[in-house]
mmCIF file of C-alpha atoms and ligand atoms in Angstrom:
data_model
loop_
_atom_site.group_PDB
_atom_site.id
_atom_site.type_symbol
_atom_site.label_atom_id
_atom_site.label_comp_id
_atom_site.label_asym_id
_atom_site.label_seq_id
_atom_site.Cartn_x
_atom_site.Cartn_y
_atom_site.Cartn_z
ATOM 1 C CA MET A 1 177.360 177.032 38.954
ATOM 2 C CA ARG A 2 177.474 174.626 36.003
ATOM 3 C CA ILE A 3 174.602 172.200 35.442
ATOM 4 C CA LEU A 4 174.745 169.200 33.119
ATOM 5 C CA LEU A 5 171.419 168.080 31.643
ATOM 6 C CA PHE A 6 170.841 164.690 30.013
ATOM 7 C CA GLY A 7 167.735 164.350 27.819
ATOM 8 C CA LYS A 8 167.439 167.948 26.599
ATOM 9 C CA ASP A 9 165.059 167.093 23.730
ATOM 10 C CA GLY A 10 162.263 165.387 25.666
ATOM 11 C CA GLN A 11 159.097 167.026 27.015
ATOM 12 C CA LEU A 12 160.743 167.787 30.326
ATOM 13 C CA GLY A 13 164.231 168.369 28.945
ATOM 14 C CA ARG A 14 163.067 171.183 26.682
ATOM 15 C CA GLU A 15 161.350 172.960 29.567
ATOM 16 C CA LEU A 16 164.318 172.429 31.876
ATOM 17 C CA GLN A 17 166.554 174.135 29.337
ATOM 18 C CA ASN A 18 164.342 177.250 29.562
ATOM 19 C CA SER A 19 163.990 177.241 33.333
ATOM 20 C CA ILE A 20 167.580 176.417 34.197
ATOM 21 C CA SER A 21 169.528 178.451 31.642
ATOM 22 C CA SER A 22 168.468 181.704 33.375
ATOM 23 C CA ILE A 23 169.862 180.622 36.751
ATOM 24 C CA ALA A 24 173.014 178.678 35.875
ATOM 25 C CA GLU A 25 175.490 177.811 33.164
ATOM 26 C CA LEU A 26 173.834 174.898 31.389
ATOM 27 C CA VAL A 27 175.447 172.138 29.337
ATOM 28 C CA ALA A 28 172.525 170.309 27.712
ATOM 29 C CA LEU A 29 172.928 166.964 25.927
ATOM 30 C CA ASN A 30 170.596 164.876 23.804
ATOM 31 C CA LYS A 31 170.747 161.227 22.789
ATOM 32 C CA ASN A 32 173.161 161.956 19.929
ATOM 33 C CA ASP A 33 175.538 163.758 22.276
ATOM 34 C CA SER A 34 175.341 161.121 24.972
ATOM 35 C CA ASP A 35 173.511 157.830 24.590
ATOM 36 C CA LEU A 36 172.690 156.551 28.058
ATOM 37 C CA THR A 37 173.119 152.961 26.896
ATOM 38 C CA ASP A 38 176.820 153.780 26.456
ATOM 39 C CA HIS A 39 178.082 154.079 29.982
ATOM 40 C CA ASP A 40 181.579 155.227 28.967
ATOM 41 C CA GLN A 41 179.969 158.257 27.302
ATOM 42 C CA ILE A 42 178.139 159.166 30.509
ATOM 43 C CA VAL A 43 181.381 159.035 32.466
ATOM 44 C CA HIS A 44 183.194 161.022 29.793
ATOM 45 C CA HIS A 45 180.655 163.876 29.743
ATOM 46 C CA ILE A 46 180.537 164.172 33.505
ATOM 47 C CA GLN A 47 184.317 164.119 33.881
ATOM 48 C CA GLN A 48 184.796 166.587 31.045
ATOM 49 C CA ASN A 49 182.205 169.129 32.274
ATOM 50 C CA LYS A 50 182.664 168.721 36.029
ATOM 51 C CA PRO A 51 179.206 170.112 36.839
ATOM 52 C CA SER A 52 178.011 171.098 40.333
ATOM 53 C CA LEU A 53 174.690 169.466 39.558
ATOM 54 C CA ILE A 54 173.390 166.890 37.082
ATOM 55 C CA LEU A 55 169.787 166.717 35.886
ATOM 56 C CA ASN A 56 168.579 163.550 34.178
ATOM 57 C CA ALA A 57 165.457 164.035 32.055
ATOM 58 C CA ALA A 58 166.427 161.237 29.632
ATOM 59 C CA ALA A 59 164.480 158.006 29.835
ATOM 60 C CA PHE A 60 163.121 155.088 27.840
ATOM 61 C CA THR A 61 159.494 156.244 28.123
ATOM 62 C CA ALA A 62 157.787 153.999 25.555
ATOM 63 C CA VAL A 63 155.758 152.010 28.084
ATOM 64 C CA ASP A 64 154.485 149.343 25.668
ATOM 65 C CA GLN A 65 157.799 149.012 23.827
ATOM 66 C CA ALA A 66 159.525 148.329 27.152
ATOM 67 C CA GLU A 67 157.606 145.016 27.319
ATOM 68 C CA THR A 68 159.418 143.748 24.213
ATOM 69 C CA GLU A 69 162.691 145.623 24.860
ATOM 70 C CA PRO A 70 163.120 145.202 28.607
ATOM 71 C CA TYR A 71 166.911 145.098 28.348
ATOM 72 C CA ALA A 72 167.094 148.477 26.569
ATOM 73 C CA ALA A 73 164.653 149.990 29.080
ATOM 74 C CA ARG A 74 166.713 148.664 31.948
ATOM 75 C CA LEU A 75 169.979 150.035 30.536
ATOM 76 C CA VAL A 76 168.559 153.568 30.212
ATOM 77 C CA ASN A 77 166.141 153.714 33.147
ATOM 78 C CA GLY A 78 167.778 151.316 35.563
ATOM 79 C CA ILE A 79 171.535 151.141 35.071
ATOM 80 C CA ALA A 80 172.417 154.598 33.652
ATOM 81 C CA PRO A 81 171.013 156.545 36.650
ATOM 82 C CA GLY A 82 173.315 154.546 38.933
ATOM 83 C CA ILE A 83 176.334 155.351 36.739
ATOM 84 C CA ILE A 84 175.414 159.051 36.759
ATOM 85 C CA ALA A 85 174.939 158.980 40.545
ATOM 86 C CA ASN A 86 178.304 157.318 40.996
ATOM 87 C CA GLU A 87 180.149 159.831 38.818
ATOM 88 C CA ALA A 88 178.304 162.703 40.523
ATOM 89 C CA LYS A 89 179.410 161.443 43.913
ATOM 90 C CA LYS A 90 183.050 161.180 42.783
ATOM 91 C CA ILE A 91 183.149 164.885 41.858
ATOM 92 C CA GLY A 92 180.890 166.079 44.717
ATOM 93 C CA ALA A 93 178.014 167.015 42.389
ATOM 94 C CA HIS A 94 174.324 166.831 43.260
ATOM 95 C CA PHE A 95 172.030 164.697 41.153
ATOM 96 C CA ILE A 96 168.368 165.343 40.352
ATOM 97 C CA HIS A 97 166.621 162.439 38.647
ATOM 98 C CA PHE A 98 163.007 162.001 37.531
ATOM 99 C CA SER A 99 160.988 158.877 38.140
ATOM 100 C CA THR A 100 157.430 157.766 37.690
ATOM 101 C CA ASP A 101 154.056 157.042 39.259
ATOM 102 C CA TYR A 102 154.270 153.694 37.414
ATOM 103 C CA VAL A 103 156.488 152.294 40.177
ATOM 104 C CA PHE A 104 153.160 151.650 41.946
ATOM 105 C CA ASP A 105 150.693 148.869 41.160
ATOM 106 C CA GLY A 106 147.680 151.213 41.293
ATOM 107 C CA ARG A 107 145.641 149.208 43.763
ATOM 108 C CA LYS A 108 145.529 151.971 46.382
ATOM 109 C CA THR A 109 142.358 154.048 46.470
ATOM 110 C CA GLY A 110 143.861 157.411 47.420
ATOM 111 C CA ALA A 111 146.947 159.225 46.167
ATOM 112 C CA TYR A 112 150.299 157.520 46.749
ATOM 113 C CA THR A 113 152.739 158.941 49.273
ATOM 114 C CA GLU A 114 156.485 158.319 49.460
ATOM 115 C CA GLN A 115 155.766 155.875 52.314
ATOM 116 C CA ASP A 116 153.840 153.523 50.014
ATOM 117 C CA SER A 117 155.745 150.506 48.735
ATOM 118 C CA PRO A 118 156.440 150.379 45.011
ATOM 119 C CA ASN A 119 155.240 147.298 43.161
ATOM 120 C CA PRO A 120 155.477 147.988 39.414
ATOM 121 C CA ILE A 121 153.238 145.962 37.100
ATOM 122 C CA ASN A 122 155.038 146.629 33.806
ATOM 123 C CA MET A 123 158.629 146.566 32.511
ATOM 124 C CA TYR A 124 158.845 150.355 32.257
ATOM 125 C CA GLY A 125 157.874 150.746 35.929
ATOM 126 C CA LYS A 126 160.276 147.973 36.911
ATOM 127 C CA SER A 127 163.167 149.595 35.035
ATOM 128 C CA LYS A 128 162.456 152.994 36.626
ATOM 129 C CA LEU A 129 162.364 151.413 40.072
ATOM 130 C CA VAL A 130 165.788 149.849 39.454
ATOM 131 C CA GLY A 131 166.994 153.372 38.571
ATOM 132 C CA GLU A 132 165.712 154.776 41.869
ATOM 133 C CA GLN A 133 167.355 151.964 43.791
ATOM 134 C CA SER A 134 170.699 152.279 42.031
ATOM 135 C CA ILE A 135 170.842 156.001 42.848
ATOM 136 C CA GLN A 136 170.010 155.314 46.480
ATOM 137 C CA ASP A 137 172.629 152.554 46.646
ATOM 138 C CA VAL A 138 175.348 154.980 45.548
ATOM 139 C CA GLY A 139 174.392 157.220 48.465
ATOM 140 C CA GLY A 140 175.510 160.597 47.074
ATOM 141 C CA SER A 141 173.527 163.828 47.172
ATOM 142 C CA TYR A 142 170.395 163.102 45.185
ATOM 143 C CA LEU A 143 166.794 164.150 44.728
ATOM 144 C CA ILE A 144 164.414 161.830 42.907
ATOM 145 C CA PHE A 145 161.217 163.506 41.772
ATOM 146 C CA ARG A 146 158.491 161.005 40.900
ATOM 147 C CA THR A 147 156.008 162.577 38.551
ATOM 148 C CA SER A 148 152.739 161.434 36.939
ATOM 149 C CA TRP A 149 151.027 161.755 33.552
ATOM 150 C CA LEU A 150 153.566 164.262 32.237
ATOM 151 C CA TYR A 151 152.424 166.242 29.209
ATOM 152 C CA ASP A 152 153.145 169.112 26.916
ATOM 153 C CA ARG A 153 151.167 170.265 23.862
ATOM 154 C CA GLY A 154 153.176 168.085 21.482
ATOM 155 C CA SER A 155 151.513 165.456 19.317
ATOM 156 C CA ASN A 156 153.030 162.570 21.317
ATOM 157 C CA SER A 157 151.506 163.531 24.636
ATOM 158 C CA PHE A 158 147.982 162.630 25.763
ATOM 159 C CA VAL A 159 146.951 166.284 25.448
ATOM 160 C CA GLY A 160 148.190 166.446 21.849
ATOM 161 C CA LYS A 161 146.459 163.155 21.023
ATOM 162 C CA VAL A 162 143.111 164.227 22.493
ATOM 163 C CA LEU A 163 143.231 167.483 20.493
ATOM 164 C CA HIS A 164 144.020 165.499 17.346
ATOM 165 C CA TRP A 165 141.241 162.930 17.893
ATOM 166 C CA ALA A 166 138.713 165.676 18.708
ATOM 167 C CA ARG A 167 139.490 167.308 15.357
ATOM 168 C CA ASN A 168 139.394 164.123 13.307
ATOM 169 C CA GLN A 169 136.764 161.699 14.572
ATOM 170 C CA PRO A 170 133.103 161.955 15.579
ATOM 171 C CA ILE A 171 133.362 159.419 18.399
ATOM 172 C CA MET A 172 136.154 159.171 20.947
ATOM 173 C CA LYS A 173 136.535 156.369 23.465
ATOM 174 C CA ILE A 174 138.558 157.229 26.559
ATOM 175 C CA VAL A 175 139.247 155.012 29.556
ATOM 176 C CA TYR A 176 137.648 156.035 32.815
ATOM 177 C CA ASP A 177 139.192 153.382 35.073
ATOM 178 C CA GLN A 178 142.681 154.924 35.222
ATOM 179 C CA SER A 179 143.350 157.934 37.378
ATOM 180 C CA GLY A 180 146.466 160.009 37.864
ATOM 181 C CA SER A 181 147.828 163.491 38.471
ATOM 182 C CA PRO A 182 148.398 165.282 35.148
ATOM 183 C CA THR A 183 151.611 167.300 35.233
ATOM 184 C CA TRP A 184 152.542 170.019 32.767
ATOM 185 C CA SER A 185 156.223 169.652 31.871
ATOM 186 C CA ARG A 186 156.692 173.428 32.324
ATOM 187 C CA THR A 187 155.378 173.307 35.896
ATOM 188 C CA LEU A 188 157.721 170.443 36.735
ATOM 189 C CA ALA A 189 160.712 172.277 35.232
ATOM 190 C CA GLU A 190 159.859 175.544 36.985
ATOM 191 C CA LEU A 191 159.433 173.852 40.367
ATOM 192 C CA THR A 192 162.760 172.072 39.854
ATOM 193 C CA ALA A 193 164.430 175.431 39.126
ATOM 194 C CA LYS A 194 162.821 176.926 42.250
ATOM 195 C CA VAL A 195 164.265 174.118 44.358
ATOM 196 C CA LEU A 196 167.704 175.156 43.112
ATOM 197 C CA THR A 197 167.230 178.882 43.712
ATOM 198 C CA ASN A 198 165.672 178.244 47.165
ATOM 199 C CA GLY A 199 169.025 177.022 48.399
ATOM 200 C CA GLY A 200 170.586 180.446 47.721
ATOM 201 C CA GLU A 201 174.171 180.848 48.955
ATOM 202 C CA ASP A 202 173.805 177.705 50.995
ATOM 203 C CA PHE A 203 172.862 175.633 47.960
ATOM 204 C CA ASN A 204 175.119 172.639 48.683
ATOM 205 C CA HIS A 205 174.007 172.238 52.267
ATOM 206 C CA TYR A 206 170.364 172.886 51.306
ATOM 207 C CA LEU A 207 170.256 170.044 48.780
ATOM 208 C CA ARG A 208 172.269 167.603 50.863
ATOM 209 C CA GLN A 209 169.926 168.090 53.822
ATOM 210 C CA ARG A 210 166.903 167.258 51.677
ATOM 211 C CA ARG A 211 168.234 164.166 49.935
ATOM 212 C CA GLY A 212 165.512 161.657 49.066
ATOM 213 C CA ILE A 213 162.516 160.709 46.960
ATOM 214 C CA TYR A 214 159.652 163.172 46.534
ATOM 215 C CA HIS A 215 156.360 163.060 44.667
ATOM 216 C CA LEU A 216 156.085 166.069 42.365
ATOM 217 C CA ALA A 217 153.049 166.174 40.090
ATOM 218 C CA GLY A 218 149.978 168.264 39.369
ATOM 219 C CA LYS A 219 147.912 168.562 42.554
ATOM 220 C CA GLY A 220 144.769 166.444 42.719
ATOM 221 C CA GLN A 221 143.650 163.462 40.728
ATOM 222 C CA VAL A 222 141.424 162.798 37.750
ATOM 223 C CA SER A 223 140.387 159.926 35.501
ATOM 224 C CA ARG A 224 141.758 159.830 31.979
ATOM 225 C CA TYR A 225 138.199 160.325 30.717
ATOM 226 C CA ASP A 226 137.610 163.499 32.758
ATOM 227 C CA TRP A 227 141.067 164.742 31.850
ATOM 228 C CA ALA A 228 140.200 164.389 28.150
ATOM 229 C CA LEU A 229 136.973 166.363 28.682
ATOM 230 C CA ALA A 230 138.954 169.101 30.469
ATOM 231 C CA ILE A 231 141.477 169.227 27.619
ATOM 232 C CA MET A 232 138.698 169.658 25.085
ATOM 233 C CA ALA A 233 136.926 172.275 27.211
ATOM 234 C CA ASN A 234 140.144 174.323 27.397
ATOM 235 C CA ASP A 235 141.002 173.971 23.718
ATOM 236 C CA PRO A 236 141.641 177.531 22.458
ATOM 237 C CA LYS A 237 140.532 176.430 18.976
ATOM 238 C CA SER A 238 137.481 174.416 20.040
ATOM 239 C CA GLU A 239 135.658 175.506 16.871
ATOM 240 C CA GLU A 240 137.936 173.060 14.992
ATOM 241 C CA GLN A 241 136.607 170.077 16.967
ATOM 242 C CA VAL A 242 134.332 167.686 15.079
ATOM 243 C CA VAL A 243 133.806 165.128 17.840
ATOM 244 C CA GLU A 244 130.171 164.503 18.754
ATOM 245 C CA SER A 245 130.462 161.954 21.500
ATOM 246 C CA VAL A 246 133.133 161.025 24.074
ATOM 247 C CA ILE A 247 132.428 157.567 25.454
ATOM 248 C CA PRO A 248 133.895 156.372 28.766
ATOM 249 C CA VAL A 249 135.269 152.826 28.409
ATOM 250 C CA ARG A 250 137.199 150.357 30.553
ATOM 251 C CA SER A 251 140.945 149.842 30.011
ATOM 252 C CA LYS A 252 140.345 146.265 28.923
ATOM 253 C CA GLU A 253 138.675 147.563 25.745
ATOM 254 C CA PHE A 254 142.115 148.674 24.556
ATOM 255 C CA LYS A 255 144.646 145.888 24.136
ATOM 256 C CA THR A 256 148.066 147.234 25.122
ATOM 257 C CA ALA A 257 151.323 145.342 25.599
ATOM 258 C CA ALA A 258 151.860 146.862 29.037
ATOM 259 C CA ARG A 259 149.354 146.968 31.872
ATOM 260 C CA ARG A 260 148.741 150.404 33.403
ATOM 261 C CA PRO A 261 148.111 150.940 37.110
ATOM 262 C CA PRO A 262 144.429 151.834 37.631
ATOM 263 C CA ASN A 263 145.397 154.581 40.073
ATOM 264 C CA SER A 264 148.731 156.357 40.027
ATOM 265 C CA ALA A 265 147.830 159.714 41.564
ATOM 266 C CA LEU A 266 150.607 161.162 43.694
ATOM 267 C CA ASN A 267 150.313 162.964 47.018
ATOM 268 C CA CYS A 268 152.923 165.738 46.901
ATOM 269 C CA ALA A 269 152.505 167.175 50.415
ATOM 270 C CA LEU A 270 156.023 166.138 51.424
ATOM 271 C CA PHE A 271 157.592 168.131 48.588
ATOM 272 C CA GLU A 272 155.520 171.203 49.479
ATOM 273 C CA ARG A 273 156.494 170.985 53.140
ATOM 274 C CA VAL A 274 160.208 170.279 52.697
ATOM 275 C CA PHE A 275 160.824 172.823 49.934
ATOM 276 C CA GLY A 276 158.237 175.420 51.017
ATOM 277 C CA LEU A 277 156.760 175.480 47.512
ATOM 278 C CA GLU A 278 153.117 175.274 46.555
ATOM 279 C CA ILE A 279 152.177 172.965 43.703
ATOM 280 C CA PRO A 280 149.265 174.200 41.581
ATOM 281 C CA GLU A 281 146.145 172.126 40.909
ATOM 282 C CA TRP A 282 146.399 170.030 37.738
ATOM 283 C CA SER A 283 143.314 171.820 36.345
ATOM 284 C CA THR A 284 144.917 175.253 36.825
ATOM 285 C CA THR A 285 148.095 174.303 34.997
ATOM 286 C CA LEU A 286 146.120 172.598 32.239
ATOM 287 C CA LYS A 287 144.369 175.923 31.547
ATOM 288 C CA MET A 288 147.761 177.649 31.482
ATOM 289 C CA ALA A 289 149.253 174.996 29.205
ATOM 290 C CA MET A 290 146.372 175.239 26.770
ATOM 291 C CA SER A 291 146.684 178.998 26.432
ATOM 292 C CA ALA A 292 150.509 179.143 26.480
ATOM 293 C CA THR A 293 152.585 179.737 23.388
ATOM 294 C CA VAL A 294 154.310 176.429 22.682
HETATM 295 N N1 NAP B 1 155.710 161.073 30.035
HETATM 296 C C1 NAP B 1 155.072 160.696 31.137
HETATM 297 O O1 NAP B 1 153.838 160.543 31.172
HETATM 298 C C2 NAP B 1 155.847 160.479 32.405
HETATM 299 C C3 NAP B 1 155.141 160.122 33.562
HETATM 300 C C4 NAP B 1 155.844 159.918 34.735
HETATM 301 C C5 NAP B 1 157.220 160.066 34.755
HETATM 302 N N2 NAP B 1 157.897 160.405 33.623
HETATM 303 C C6 NAP B 1 159.354 160.553 33.715
HETATM 304 O O2 NAP B 1 159.660 161.922 33.505
HETATM 305 C C7 NAP B 1 160.936 162.031 32.856
HETATM 306 C C8 NAP B 1 160.802 162.872 31.602
HETATM 307 O O3 NAP B 1 159.886 162.226 30.720
HETATM 308 P P1 NAP B 1 159.442 162.879 29.337
HETATM 309 O O4 NAP B 1 157.993 162.675 29.195
HETATM 310 O O5 NAP B 1 160.028 164.236 29.204
HETATM 311 O O6 NAP B 1 160.157 161.871 28.348
HETATM 312 P P2 NAP B 1 160.356 162.014 26.766
HETATM 313 O O7 NAP B 1 159.618 163.184 26.242
HETATM 314 O O8 NAP B 1 160.108 160.665 26.199
HETATM 315 O O9 NAP B 1 161.900 162.357 26.675
HETATM 316 C C9 NAP B 1 162.869 161.432 27.025
HETATM 317 C C10 NAP B 1 164.131 161.817 26.299
HETATM 318 O O10 NAP B 1 165.112 160.823 26.611
HETATM 319 C C11 NAP B 1 165.773 160.514 25.411
HETATM 320 N N3 NAP B 1 166.347 159.184 25.432
HETATM 321 C C12 NAP B 1 165.736 157.985 25.237
HETATM 322 N N4 NAP B 1 166.646 157.002 25.240
HETATM 323 C C13 NAP B 1 167.843 157.588 25.449
HETATM 324 C C14 NAP B 1 169.169 157.110 25.513
HETATM 325 N N5 NAP B 1 169.452 155.804 25.343
HETATM 326 N N6 NAP B 1 170.159 157.998 25.733
HETATM 327 C C15 NAP B 1 169.905 159.315 25.865
HETATM 328 N N7 NAP B 1 168.686 159.837 25.790
HETATM 329 C C16 NAP B 1 167.663 158.976 25.583
HETATM 330 C C17 NAP B 1 164.711 160.597 24.324
HETATM 331 O O11 NAP B 1 165.329 160.735 23.063
HETATM 332 P P3 NAP B 1 164.599 160.109 21.763
HETATM 333 O O12 NAP B 1 163.240 160.723 21.730
HETATM 334 O O13 NAP B 1 165.520 160.510 20.662
HETATM 335 O O14 NAP B 1 164.530 158.626 22.002
HETATM 336 C C18 NAP B 1 163.958 161.853 24.769
HETATM 337 O O15 NAP B 1 164.544 163.026 24.247
HETATM 338 C C19 NAP B 1 161.400 160.606 32.605
HETATM 339 O O16 NAP B 1 162.249 160.219 33.639
HETATM 340 C C20 NAP B 1 160.121 159.781 32.661
HETATM 341 O O17 NAP B 1 160.377 158.461 33.047
HETATM 342 C C21 NAP B 1 157.240 160.620 32.447
#
């Protein structure tokens, strides 16, 4: 089986390369190989490689930048997924795409299920919702995994930033009025690979039967403030921390171009039931992520 991966250099893309290359022949592309704003390139790579399955981990993920560059965000997050889905359908390939908790407005108290109606409150969320809809409109064999608060140990992720702040400033202010389901990129990649191996010989039928949108994130929910405390508590080099006080603050204390949903935790029970896979608690995978070799 040949799998084509878009977005190989991102947090998720890097982990997918590791998880998928052991179970299939993998052709992995980054932005230089295939820019998703160039739709002819997408078509070219799919036609040239003729994969059985396409994974799209590429996205315009700069949430604040999307407010000033909504057209670019829409091209990558909204239009490109539809082009990929269309090409996949033409050659009978399956398509696995990743979407976001930010399709929701965050006004719900509990965790969001797939039955809840999206209502994005920023341009990034809007562009990702267009992507979901364009894949569904094509009507091929697709899985859309919506994830939440994705992280690795890199300096751009929230985990990397908290570790940096804790080592460089005596006082940290972290918002307590946003909650979500932190998801280690490795867990997401490994669960995606398990979905593929679960199908076994009957892979094509298995995926087709399960077509749809699923929530796939770390189990449970936590505020950004408590998540930061957990990151610091699990820091394997905590002796390097200089921070003396971590102050919980409201989101409105930080001026950002894009609004964030106050609650974007995801209920992933449907994924667990349909694929027979257990998703670990966010706190368990955080411990693993903090002690893993990067
Ligand atoms: N990060 C989160 O908190 C989060 C939360 C929920 C859902 N998600 C979703 O999860 C998926 C993976 O996210 P991630 O955190 O792994 O993202 P990421 O680390 O930002 O990686 C995205 C990758 O896409 C590439 N890319 C951007 N524009 C592109 C273009 N025009 N053509 C081709 N590639 C392009 C980026 O390349 P450059 O770096 O060179 O631009 C980067 O390598 C995405 O669908 C995202 O929407 C993420």
